PDB file of C-alpha atoms in Angstrom:
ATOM      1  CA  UNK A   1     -10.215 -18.830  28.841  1.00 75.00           C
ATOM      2  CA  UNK A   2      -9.760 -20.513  25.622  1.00 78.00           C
ATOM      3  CA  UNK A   3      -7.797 -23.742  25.154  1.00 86.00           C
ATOM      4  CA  UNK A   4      -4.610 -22.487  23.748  1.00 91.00           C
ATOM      5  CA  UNK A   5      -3.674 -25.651  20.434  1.00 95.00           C
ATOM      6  CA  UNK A   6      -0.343 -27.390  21.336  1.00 95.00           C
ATOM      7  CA  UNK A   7       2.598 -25.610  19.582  1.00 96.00           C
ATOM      8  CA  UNK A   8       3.746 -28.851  17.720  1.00 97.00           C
ATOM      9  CA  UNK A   9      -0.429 -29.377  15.830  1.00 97.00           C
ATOM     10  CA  UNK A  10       0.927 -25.274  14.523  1.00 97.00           C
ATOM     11  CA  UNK A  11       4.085 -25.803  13.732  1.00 98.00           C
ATOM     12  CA  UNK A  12       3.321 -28.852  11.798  1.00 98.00           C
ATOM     13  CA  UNK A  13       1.146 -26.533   9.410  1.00 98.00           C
ATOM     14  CA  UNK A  14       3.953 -25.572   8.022  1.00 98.00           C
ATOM     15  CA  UNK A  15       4.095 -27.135   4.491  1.00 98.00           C
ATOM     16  CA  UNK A  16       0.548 -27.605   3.922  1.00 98.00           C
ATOM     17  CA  UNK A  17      -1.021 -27.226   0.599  1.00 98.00           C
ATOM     18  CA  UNK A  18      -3.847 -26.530  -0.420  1.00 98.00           C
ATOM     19  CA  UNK A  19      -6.067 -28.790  -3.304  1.00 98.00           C
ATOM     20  CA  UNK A  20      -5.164 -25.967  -6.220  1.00 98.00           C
ATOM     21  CA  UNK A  21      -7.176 -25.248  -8.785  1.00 98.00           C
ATOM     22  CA  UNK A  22      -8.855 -22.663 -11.505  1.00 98.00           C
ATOM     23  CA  UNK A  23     -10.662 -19.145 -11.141  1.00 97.00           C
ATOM     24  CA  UNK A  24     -12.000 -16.452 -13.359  1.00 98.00           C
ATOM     25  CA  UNK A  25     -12.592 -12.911 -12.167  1.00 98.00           C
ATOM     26  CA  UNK A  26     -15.934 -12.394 -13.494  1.00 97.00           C
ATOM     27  CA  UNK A  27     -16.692  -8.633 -15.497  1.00 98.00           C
ATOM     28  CA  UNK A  28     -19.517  -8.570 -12.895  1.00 97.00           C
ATOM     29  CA  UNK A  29     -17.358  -9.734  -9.988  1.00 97.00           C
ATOM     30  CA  UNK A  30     -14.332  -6.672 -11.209  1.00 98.00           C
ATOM     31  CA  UNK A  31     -17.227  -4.163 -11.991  1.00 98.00           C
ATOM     32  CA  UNK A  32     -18.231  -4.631  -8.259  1.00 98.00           C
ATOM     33  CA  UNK A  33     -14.780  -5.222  -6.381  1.00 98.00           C
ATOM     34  CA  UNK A  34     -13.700  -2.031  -8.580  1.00 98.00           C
ATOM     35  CA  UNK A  35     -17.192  -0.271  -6.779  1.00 97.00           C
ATOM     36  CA  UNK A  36     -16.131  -1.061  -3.448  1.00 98.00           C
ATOM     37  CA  UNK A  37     -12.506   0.341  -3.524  1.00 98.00           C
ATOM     38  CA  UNK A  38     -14.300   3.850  -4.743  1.00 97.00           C
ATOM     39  CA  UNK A  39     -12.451   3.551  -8.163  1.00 97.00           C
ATOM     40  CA  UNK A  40     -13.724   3.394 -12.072  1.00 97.00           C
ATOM     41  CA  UNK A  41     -13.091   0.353 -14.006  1.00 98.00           C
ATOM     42  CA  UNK A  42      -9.535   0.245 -14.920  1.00 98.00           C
ATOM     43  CA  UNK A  43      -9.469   0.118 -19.354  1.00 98.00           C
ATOM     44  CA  UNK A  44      -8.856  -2.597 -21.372  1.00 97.00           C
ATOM     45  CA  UNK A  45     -10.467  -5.475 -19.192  1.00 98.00           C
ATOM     46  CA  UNK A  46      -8.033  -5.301 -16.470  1.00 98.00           C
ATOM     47  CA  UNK A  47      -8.768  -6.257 -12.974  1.00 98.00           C
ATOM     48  CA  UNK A  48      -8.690  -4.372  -9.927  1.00 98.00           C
ATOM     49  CA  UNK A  49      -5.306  -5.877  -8.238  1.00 98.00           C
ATOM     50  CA  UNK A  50      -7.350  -6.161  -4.901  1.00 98.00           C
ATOM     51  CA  UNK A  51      -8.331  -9.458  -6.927  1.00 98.00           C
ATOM     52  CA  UNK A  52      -5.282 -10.975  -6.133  1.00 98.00           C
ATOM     53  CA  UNK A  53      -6.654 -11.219  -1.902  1.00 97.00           C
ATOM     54  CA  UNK A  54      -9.227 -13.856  -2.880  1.00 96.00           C
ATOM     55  CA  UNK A  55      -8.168 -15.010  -6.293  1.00 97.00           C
ATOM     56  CA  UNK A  56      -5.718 -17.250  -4.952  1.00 97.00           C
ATOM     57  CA  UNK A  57      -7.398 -18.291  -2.195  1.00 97.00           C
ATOM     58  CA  UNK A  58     -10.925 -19.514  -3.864  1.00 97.00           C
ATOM     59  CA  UNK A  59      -9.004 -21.176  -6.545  1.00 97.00           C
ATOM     60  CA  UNK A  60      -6.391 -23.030  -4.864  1.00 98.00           C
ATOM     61  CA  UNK A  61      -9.338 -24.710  -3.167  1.00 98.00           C
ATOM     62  CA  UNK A  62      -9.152 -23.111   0.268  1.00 97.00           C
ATOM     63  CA  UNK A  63     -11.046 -19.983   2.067  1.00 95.00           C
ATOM     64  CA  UNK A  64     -10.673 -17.769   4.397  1.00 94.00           C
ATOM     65  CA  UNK A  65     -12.880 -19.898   7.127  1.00 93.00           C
ATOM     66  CA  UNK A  66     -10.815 -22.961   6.251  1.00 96.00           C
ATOM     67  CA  UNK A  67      -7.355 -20.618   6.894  1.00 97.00           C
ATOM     68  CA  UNK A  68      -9.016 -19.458  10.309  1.00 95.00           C
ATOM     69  CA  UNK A  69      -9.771 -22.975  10.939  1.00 96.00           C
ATOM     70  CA  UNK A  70      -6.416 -24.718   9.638  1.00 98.00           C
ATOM     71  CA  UNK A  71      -5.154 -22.218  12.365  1.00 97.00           C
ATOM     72  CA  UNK A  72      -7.353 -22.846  15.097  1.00 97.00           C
ATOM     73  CA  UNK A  73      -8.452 -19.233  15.630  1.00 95.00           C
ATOM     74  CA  UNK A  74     -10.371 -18.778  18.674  1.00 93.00           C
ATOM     75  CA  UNK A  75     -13.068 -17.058  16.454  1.00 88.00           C
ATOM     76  CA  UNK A  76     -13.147 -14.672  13.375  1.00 84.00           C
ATOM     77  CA  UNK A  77     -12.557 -12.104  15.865  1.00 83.00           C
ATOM     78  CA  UNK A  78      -9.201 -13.211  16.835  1.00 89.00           C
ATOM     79  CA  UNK A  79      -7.312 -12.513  13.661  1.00 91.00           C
ATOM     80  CA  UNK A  80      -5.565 -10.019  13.128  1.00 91.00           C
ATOM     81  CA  UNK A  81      -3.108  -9.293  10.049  1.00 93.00           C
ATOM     82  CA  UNK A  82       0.476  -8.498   9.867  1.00 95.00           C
ATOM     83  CA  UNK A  83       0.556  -8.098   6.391  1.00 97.00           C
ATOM     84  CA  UNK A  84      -0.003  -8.430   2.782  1.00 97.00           C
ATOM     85  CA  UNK A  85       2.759  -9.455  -0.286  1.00 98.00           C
ATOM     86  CA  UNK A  86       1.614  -8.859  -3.390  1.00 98.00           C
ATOM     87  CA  UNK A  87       3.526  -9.646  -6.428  1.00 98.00           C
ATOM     88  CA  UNK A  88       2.547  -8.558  -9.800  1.00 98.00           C
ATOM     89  CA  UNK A  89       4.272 -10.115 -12.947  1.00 98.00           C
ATOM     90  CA  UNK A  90       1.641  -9.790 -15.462  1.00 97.00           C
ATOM     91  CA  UNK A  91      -1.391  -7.426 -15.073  1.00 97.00           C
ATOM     92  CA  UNK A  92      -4.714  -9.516 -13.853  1.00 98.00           C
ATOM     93  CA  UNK A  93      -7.414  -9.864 -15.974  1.00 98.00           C
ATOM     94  CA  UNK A  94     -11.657 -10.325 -15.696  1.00 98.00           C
ATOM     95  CA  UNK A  95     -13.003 -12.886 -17.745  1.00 98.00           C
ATOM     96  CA  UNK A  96      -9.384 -14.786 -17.998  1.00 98.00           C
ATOM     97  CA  UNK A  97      -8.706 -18.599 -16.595  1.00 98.00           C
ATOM     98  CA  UNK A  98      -6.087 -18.455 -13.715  1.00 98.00           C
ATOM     99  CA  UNK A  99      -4.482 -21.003 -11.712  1.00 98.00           C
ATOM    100  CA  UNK A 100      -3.402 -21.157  -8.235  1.00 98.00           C
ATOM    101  CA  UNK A 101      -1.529 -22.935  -6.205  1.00 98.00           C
ATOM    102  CA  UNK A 102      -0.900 -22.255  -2.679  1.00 98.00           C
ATOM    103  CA  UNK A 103       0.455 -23.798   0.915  1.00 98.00           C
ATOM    104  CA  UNK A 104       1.589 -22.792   4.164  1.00 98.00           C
ATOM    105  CA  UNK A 105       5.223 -21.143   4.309  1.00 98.00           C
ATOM    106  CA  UNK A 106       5.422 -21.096   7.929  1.00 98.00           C
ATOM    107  CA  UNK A 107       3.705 -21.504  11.227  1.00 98.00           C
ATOM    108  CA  UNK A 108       5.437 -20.716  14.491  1.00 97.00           C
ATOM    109  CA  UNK A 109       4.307 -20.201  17.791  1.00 96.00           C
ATOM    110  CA  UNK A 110       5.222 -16.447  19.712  1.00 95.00           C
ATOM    111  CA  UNK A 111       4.720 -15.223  23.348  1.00 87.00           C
ATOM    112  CA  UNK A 112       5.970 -11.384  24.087  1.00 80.00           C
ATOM    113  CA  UNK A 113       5.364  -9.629  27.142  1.00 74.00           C
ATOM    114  CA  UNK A 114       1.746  -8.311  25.502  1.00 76.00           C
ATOM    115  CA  UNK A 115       0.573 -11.869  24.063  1.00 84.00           C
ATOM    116  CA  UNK A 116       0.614 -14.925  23.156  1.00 90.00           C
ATOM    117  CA  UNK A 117      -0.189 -15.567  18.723  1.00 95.00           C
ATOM    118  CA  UNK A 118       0.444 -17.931  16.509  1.00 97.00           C
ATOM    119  CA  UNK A 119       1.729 -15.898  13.332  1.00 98.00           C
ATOM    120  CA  UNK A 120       1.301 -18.308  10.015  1.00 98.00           C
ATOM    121  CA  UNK A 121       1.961 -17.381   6.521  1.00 98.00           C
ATOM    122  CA  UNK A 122       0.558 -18.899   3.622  1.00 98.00           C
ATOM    123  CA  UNK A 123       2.026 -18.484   0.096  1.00 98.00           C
ATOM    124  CA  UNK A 124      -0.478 -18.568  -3.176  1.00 98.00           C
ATOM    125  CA  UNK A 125       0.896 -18.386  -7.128  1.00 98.00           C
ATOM    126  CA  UNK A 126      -1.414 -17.515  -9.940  1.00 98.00           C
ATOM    127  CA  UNK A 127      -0.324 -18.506 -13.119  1.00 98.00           C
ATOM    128  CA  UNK A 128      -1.618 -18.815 -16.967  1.00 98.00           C
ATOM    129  CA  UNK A 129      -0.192 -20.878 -19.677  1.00 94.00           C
ATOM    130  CA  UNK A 130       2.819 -22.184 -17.449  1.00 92.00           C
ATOM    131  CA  UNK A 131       3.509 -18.260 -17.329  1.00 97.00           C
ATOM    132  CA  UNK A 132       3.553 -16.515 -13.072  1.00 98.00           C
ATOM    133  CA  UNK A 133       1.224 -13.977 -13.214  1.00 98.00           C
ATOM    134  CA  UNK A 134       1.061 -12.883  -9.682  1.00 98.00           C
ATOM    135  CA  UNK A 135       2.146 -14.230  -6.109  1.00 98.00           C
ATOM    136  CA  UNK A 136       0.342 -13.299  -2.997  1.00 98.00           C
ATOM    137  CA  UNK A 137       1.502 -14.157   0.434  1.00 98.00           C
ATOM    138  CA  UNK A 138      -0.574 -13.718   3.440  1.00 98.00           C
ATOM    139  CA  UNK A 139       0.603 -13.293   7.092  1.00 98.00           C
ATOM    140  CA  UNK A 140      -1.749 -13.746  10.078  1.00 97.00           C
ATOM    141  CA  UNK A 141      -1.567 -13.555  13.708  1.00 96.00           C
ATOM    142  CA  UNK A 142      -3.992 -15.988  15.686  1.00 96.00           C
ATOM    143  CA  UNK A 143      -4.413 -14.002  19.108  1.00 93.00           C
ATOM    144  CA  UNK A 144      -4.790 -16.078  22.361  1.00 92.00           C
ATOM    145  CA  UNK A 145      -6.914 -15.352  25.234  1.00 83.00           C
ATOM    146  CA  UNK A 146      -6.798 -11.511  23.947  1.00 75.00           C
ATOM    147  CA  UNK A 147     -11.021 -11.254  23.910  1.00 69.00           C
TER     148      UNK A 147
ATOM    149  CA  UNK B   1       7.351   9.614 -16.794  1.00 82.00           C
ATOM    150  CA  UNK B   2       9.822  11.694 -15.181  1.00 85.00           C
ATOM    151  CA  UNK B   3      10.304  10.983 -11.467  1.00 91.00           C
ATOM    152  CA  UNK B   4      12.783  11.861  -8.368  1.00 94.00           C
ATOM    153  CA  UNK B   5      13.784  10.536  -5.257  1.00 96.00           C
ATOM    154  CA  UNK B   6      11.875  12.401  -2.654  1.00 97.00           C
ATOM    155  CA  UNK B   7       9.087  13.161  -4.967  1.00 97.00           C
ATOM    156  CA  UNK B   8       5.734  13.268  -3.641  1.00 98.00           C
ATOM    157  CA  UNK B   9       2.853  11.326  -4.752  1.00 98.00           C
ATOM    158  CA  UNK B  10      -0.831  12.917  -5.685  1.00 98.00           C
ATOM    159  CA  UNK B  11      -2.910  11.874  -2.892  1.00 98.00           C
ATOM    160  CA  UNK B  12      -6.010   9.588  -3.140  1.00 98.00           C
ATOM    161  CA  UNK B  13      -8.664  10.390  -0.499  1.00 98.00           C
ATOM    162  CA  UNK B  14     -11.846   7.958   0.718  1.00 98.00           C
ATOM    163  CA  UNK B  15     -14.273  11.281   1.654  1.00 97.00           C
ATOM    164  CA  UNK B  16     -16.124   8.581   3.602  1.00 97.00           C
ATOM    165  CA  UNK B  17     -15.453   4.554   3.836  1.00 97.00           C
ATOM    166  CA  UNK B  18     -18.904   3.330   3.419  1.00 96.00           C
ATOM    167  CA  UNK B  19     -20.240   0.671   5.871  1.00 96.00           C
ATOM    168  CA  UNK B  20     -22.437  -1.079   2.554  1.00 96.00           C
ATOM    169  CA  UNK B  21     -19.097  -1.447   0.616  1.00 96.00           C
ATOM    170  CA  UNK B  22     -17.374  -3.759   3.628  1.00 97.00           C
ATOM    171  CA  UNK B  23     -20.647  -5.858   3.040  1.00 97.00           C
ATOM    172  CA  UNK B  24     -20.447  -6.546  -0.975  1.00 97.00           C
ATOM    173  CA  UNK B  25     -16.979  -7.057  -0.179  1.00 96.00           C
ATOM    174  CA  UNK B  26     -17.489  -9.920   2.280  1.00 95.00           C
ATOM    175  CA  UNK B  27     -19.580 -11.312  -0.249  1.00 95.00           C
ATOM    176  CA  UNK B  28     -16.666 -10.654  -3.057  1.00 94.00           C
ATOM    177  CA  UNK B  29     -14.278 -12.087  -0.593  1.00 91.00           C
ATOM    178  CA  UNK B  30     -16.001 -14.848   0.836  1.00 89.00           C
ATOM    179  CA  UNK B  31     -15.032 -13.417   4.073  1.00 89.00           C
ATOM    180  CA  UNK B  32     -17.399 -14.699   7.201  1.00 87.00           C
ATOM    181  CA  UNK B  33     -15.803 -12.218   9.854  1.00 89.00           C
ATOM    182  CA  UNK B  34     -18.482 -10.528  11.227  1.00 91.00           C
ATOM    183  CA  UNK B  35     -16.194  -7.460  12.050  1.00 92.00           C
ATOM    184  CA  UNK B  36     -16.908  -5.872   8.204  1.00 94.00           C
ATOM    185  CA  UNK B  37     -20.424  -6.287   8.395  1.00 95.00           C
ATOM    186  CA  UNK B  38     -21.672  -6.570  12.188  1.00 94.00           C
ATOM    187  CA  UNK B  39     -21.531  -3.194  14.194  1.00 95.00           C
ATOM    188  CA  UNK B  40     -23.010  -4.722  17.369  1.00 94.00           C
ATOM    189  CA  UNK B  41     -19.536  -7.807  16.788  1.00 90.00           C
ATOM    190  CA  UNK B  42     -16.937  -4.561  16.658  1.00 92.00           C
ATOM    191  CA  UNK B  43     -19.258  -2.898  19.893  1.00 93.00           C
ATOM    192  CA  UNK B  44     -18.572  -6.303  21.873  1.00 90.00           C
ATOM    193  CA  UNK B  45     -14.765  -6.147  21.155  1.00 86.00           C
ATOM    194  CA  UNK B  46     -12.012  -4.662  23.998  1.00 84.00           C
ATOM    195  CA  UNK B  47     -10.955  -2.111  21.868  1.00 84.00           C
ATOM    196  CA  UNK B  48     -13.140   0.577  22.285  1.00 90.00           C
ATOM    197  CA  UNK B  49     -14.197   1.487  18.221  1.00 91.00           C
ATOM    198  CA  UNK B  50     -17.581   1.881  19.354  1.00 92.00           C
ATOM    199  CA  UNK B  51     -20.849   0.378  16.874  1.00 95.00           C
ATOM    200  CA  UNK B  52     -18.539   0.990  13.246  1.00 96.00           C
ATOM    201  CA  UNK B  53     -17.327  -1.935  11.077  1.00 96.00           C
ATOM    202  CA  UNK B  54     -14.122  -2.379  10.048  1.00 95.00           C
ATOM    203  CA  UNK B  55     -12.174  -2.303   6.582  1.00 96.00           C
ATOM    204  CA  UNK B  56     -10.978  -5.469   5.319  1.00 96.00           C
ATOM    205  CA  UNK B  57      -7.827  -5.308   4.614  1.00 95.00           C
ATOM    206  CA  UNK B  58      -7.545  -5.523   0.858  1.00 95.00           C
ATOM    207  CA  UNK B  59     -10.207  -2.763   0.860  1.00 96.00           C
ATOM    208  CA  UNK B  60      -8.210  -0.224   3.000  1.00 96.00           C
ATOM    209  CA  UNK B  61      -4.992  -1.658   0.429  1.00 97.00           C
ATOM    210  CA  UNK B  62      -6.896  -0.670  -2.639  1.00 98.00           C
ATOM    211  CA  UNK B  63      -7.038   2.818  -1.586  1.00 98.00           C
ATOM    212  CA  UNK B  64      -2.865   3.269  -2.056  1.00 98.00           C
ATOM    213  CA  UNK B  65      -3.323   0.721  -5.001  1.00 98.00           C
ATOM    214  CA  UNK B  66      -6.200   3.518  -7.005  1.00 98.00           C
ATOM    215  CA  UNK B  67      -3.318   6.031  -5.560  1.00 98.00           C
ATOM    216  CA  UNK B  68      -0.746   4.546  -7.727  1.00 98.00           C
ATOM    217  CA  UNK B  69      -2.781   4.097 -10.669  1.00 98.00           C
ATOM    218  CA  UNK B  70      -3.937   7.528 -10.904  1.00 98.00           C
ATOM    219  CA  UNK B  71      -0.057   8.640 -10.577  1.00 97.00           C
ATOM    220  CA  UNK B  72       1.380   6.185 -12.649  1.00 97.00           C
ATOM    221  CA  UNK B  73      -0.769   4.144 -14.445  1.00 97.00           C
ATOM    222  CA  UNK B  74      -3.308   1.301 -14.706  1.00 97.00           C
ATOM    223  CA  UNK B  75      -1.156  -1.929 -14.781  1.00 97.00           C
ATOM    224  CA  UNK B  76       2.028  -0.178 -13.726  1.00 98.00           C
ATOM    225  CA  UNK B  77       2.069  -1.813  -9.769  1.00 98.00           C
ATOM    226  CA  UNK B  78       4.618  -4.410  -9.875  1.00 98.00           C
ATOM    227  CA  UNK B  79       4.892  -5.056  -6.101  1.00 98.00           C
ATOM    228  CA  UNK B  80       3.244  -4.189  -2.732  1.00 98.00           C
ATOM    229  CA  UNK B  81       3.670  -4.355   0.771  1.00 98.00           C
ATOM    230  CA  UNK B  82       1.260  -3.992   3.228  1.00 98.00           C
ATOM    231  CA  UNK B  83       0.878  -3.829   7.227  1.00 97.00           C
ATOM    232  CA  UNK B  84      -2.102  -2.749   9.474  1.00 96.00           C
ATOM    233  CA  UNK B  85      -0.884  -1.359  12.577  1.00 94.00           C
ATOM    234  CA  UNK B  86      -4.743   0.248  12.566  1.00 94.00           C
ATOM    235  CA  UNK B  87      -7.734  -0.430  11.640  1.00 94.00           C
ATOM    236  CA  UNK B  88      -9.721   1.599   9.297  1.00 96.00           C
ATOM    237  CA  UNK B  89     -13.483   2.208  10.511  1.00 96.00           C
ATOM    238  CA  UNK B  90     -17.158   2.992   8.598  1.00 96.00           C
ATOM    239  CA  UNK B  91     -17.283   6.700   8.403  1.00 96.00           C
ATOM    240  CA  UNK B  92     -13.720   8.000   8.663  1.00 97.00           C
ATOM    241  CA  UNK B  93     -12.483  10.204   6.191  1.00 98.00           C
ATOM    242  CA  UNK B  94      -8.811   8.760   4.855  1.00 98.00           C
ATOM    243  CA  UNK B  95      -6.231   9.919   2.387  1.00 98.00           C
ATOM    244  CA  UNK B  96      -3.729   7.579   0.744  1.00 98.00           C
ATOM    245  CA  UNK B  97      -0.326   9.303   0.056  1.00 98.00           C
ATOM    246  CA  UNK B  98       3.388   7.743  -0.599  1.00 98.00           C
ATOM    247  CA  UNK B  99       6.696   9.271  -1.558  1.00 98.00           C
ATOM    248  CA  UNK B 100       9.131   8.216  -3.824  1.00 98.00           C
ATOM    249  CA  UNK B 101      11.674   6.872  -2.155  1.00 98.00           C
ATOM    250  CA  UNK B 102      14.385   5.355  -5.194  1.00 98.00           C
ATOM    251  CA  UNK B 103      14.181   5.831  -9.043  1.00 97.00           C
ATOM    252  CA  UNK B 104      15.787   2.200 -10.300  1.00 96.00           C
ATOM    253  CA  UNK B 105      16.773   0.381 -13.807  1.00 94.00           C
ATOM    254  CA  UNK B 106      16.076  -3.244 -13.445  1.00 90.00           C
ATOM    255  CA  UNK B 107      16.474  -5.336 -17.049  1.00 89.00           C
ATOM    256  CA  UNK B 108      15.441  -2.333 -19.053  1.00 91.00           C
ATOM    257  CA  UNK B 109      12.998  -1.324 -17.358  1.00 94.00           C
ATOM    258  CA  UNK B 110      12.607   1.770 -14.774  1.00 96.00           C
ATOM    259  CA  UNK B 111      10.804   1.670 -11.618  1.00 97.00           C
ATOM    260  CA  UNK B 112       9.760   3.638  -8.531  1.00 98.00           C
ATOM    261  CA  UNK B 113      10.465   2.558  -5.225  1.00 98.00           C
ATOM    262  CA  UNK B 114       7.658   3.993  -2.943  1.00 98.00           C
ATOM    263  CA  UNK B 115       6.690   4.373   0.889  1.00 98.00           C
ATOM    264  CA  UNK B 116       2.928   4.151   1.000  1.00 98.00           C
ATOM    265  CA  UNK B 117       0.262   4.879   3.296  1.00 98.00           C
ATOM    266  CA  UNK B 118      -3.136   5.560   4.164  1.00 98.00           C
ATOM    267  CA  UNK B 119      -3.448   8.385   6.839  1.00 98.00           C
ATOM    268  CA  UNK B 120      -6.386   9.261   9.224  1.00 98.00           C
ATOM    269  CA  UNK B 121      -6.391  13.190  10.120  1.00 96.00           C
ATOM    270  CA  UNK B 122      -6.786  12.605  14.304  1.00 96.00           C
ATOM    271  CA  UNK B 123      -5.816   8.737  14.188  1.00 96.00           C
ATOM    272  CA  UNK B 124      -2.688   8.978  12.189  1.00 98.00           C
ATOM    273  CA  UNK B 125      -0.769   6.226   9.741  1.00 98.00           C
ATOM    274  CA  UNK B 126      -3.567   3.425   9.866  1.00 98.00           C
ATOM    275  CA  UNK B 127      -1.419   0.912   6.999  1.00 98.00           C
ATOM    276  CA  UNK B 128       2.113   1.577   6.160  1.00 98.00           C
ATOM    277  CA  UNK B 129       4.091  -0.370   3.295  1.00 98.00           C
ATOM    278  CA  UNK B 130       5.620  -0.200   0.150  1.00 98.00           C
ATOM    279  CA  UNK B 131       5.314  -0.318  -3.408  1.00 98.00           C
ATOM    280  CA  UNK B 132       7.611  -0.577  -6.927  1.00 98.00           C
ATOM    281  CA  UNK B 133       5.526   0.987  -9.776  1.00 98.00           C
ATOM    282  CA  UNK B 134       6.449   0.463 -13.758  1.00 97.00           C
ATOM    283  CA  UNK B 135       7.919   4.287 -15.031  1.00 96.00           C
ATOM    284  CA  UNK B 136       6.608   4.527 -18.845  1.00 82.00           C
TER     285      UNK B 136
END
C-alpha cells in the first residue's frame, strides 16, 4: 500500500505556476516528431501540432517528471490521462522563438466506487510578439493504490 | 472546400504503430515513463497488455491530427479535444476516422465541427474527441 498525500498538500496545487520561459522547435526536432506520427513534413516550415504536448511544458520551465512529482504520483506508472485541449490560434512554427507560460488550473481530490485519483489540470499559453499562438491544457488522473 | 453535416472524413490508418517511434518520442518529449519504451514495465502492470509498449498520448493524437490535414489542410486545425478511454499498443494496426458533425461561420470565417477518433478493428474506439478545422 502506498501512502495516499493529504487532500489539502493537492488541493493547494491549484494555482501553481510554473518559472515560464522560451522554446524553439528545432527543423531537426519537427523533422523527427513529424517521423514518429508516420506523416511527411508539413510545407512551408510548419510544425507538426503534436509540438504543442511538450512545447509548453519545456519552456514554461517545468517537465513531465516535475508534473508527476508536483502531483505526487505513486510512480510513472500511475498516470493515466483524461485528456488533451489543444488550442490553435496561429499555426506553430520550427525554427521560431515561443513563449510559454503555464500553472495549475485545478487540483481536486475524487473517490468513486472503482478508485481513489487525484485528477489535476494544468493550463500552458504559447505566445509570440505579445500575440496567443496556441493554448494547451492537460488533465491527469494520479491513481491510488491501483498497482 | 465544400462540406456537410454528416459528411464523412477520409480515413488515416497506422498499418503498424512501431515500438522504435514511442522511443524517439520519449526522447522528443522528455517523457521518463517507462510504459513507451519498457515492454517488461507494461508486462508487470494489472492490466493484462502482455510485453507491448504503449502510445503516448500525443502520438496516438497525431494520428486524427495527419487525418485532418490530409482532408483539410496543413494549418487548418483550430481546436482539439482529446480522451483515452484505451490505450494504443506496439503492433496494432489503427485507423483514424471523424465525421462532420456542424458546418459553422464564426467572424468570417467557416469551420467544421468534427467527432474524431482512432479505432482498433477487435479493440474498438481507443481515443474519442473532437476537432474544429479552418474550411478554405
Amino acid at each position: 500500500m502506498h501512502k495516499v498525500p493529504p487532500e489539502a498538500e493537492i488541493r493547494a496545487l491549484t494555482g501553481h505556476q510554473f518559472p515560464g520561459g522560451h522554446y524553439t522547435i528545432e527543423h531537426w526536432e519537427n523533422v523527427l516528431l513529424t517521423g514518429c506520427t508516420g506523416a511527411d513534413l508539413l510545407p512551408g516550415g510548419l510544425a507538426h501540432p503534436a509540438a504543442l504536448f511538450h512545447l509548453p511544458i519545456v519552456g514554461s520551465g517545468t517537465s513531465i517528471a516535475e508534473m508527476f512529482a508536483l502531483g505526487q504520483a505513486e510512480s510513472d506508472l500511475s498516470i493515466m490521462i483524461e485528456s488533451y485541449e489543444w488550442e490553435f490560434f496561429q499555426p506553430l512554427q520550427e525554427e521560431r522563438e515561443y513563449g510559454e507560460e503555464g500553472y495549475i488550473a485545478s487540483a481536486e481530490r475524487h473517490d468513486d466506487s472503482e478508485r481513489e485519483y487525484d485528477r489535476i489540470q494544468f493550463a500552458f499559453d504559447v505566445s509570440a510578439q505579445d500575440r496567443a499562438v496556441a493554448r494547451s491544457t492537460v488533465t491527469w488522473h494520479y491513481t491510488r493504490n491501483t498497482l | 472546400m465544400n462540406c456537410v453535416e454528416g459528411q464523412a472524413i477520409p480515413e488515416w490508418v497506422m498499418p503498424e504503430v512501431p515500438a522504435e517511434r514511442m522511443r524517439t518520442m520519449a526522447a522528443i518529449l522528455r517523457d521518463p515513463n517507462p510504459l513507451h519504451w519498457d515492454r517488461d514495465a507494461v508486462a508487470a502492470l494489472p492490466l493484462g497488455l502482455g510485453r507491448r509498449t504503449i502510445n503516448q498520448g500525443p502520438l496516438g493524437l497525431s494520428y486524427m491530427v495527419n487525418m485532418l490535414h490530409a482532408w483539410a489542410g496543413p494549418d487548418s486545425i483550430r481546436r482539439l479535444v482529446m480522451r483515452f478511454p484505451q490505450v494504443v499498443l506496439d503492433g496494432e494496426h489503427v485507423v483514424a476516422r471523424g465525421t462532420v458533425t456542424a458546418v459553422v461561420e464564426d467572424q468570417g470565417e467557416r469551420y467544421a465541427d468534427c467527432d474524431i477518433w482512432l479505432e482498433h478493428a477487435e479493440r474498438g474506439v481507443l481515443l474519442e474527441g473532437e476537432a474544429r478545422v479552418a474550411l478554405t
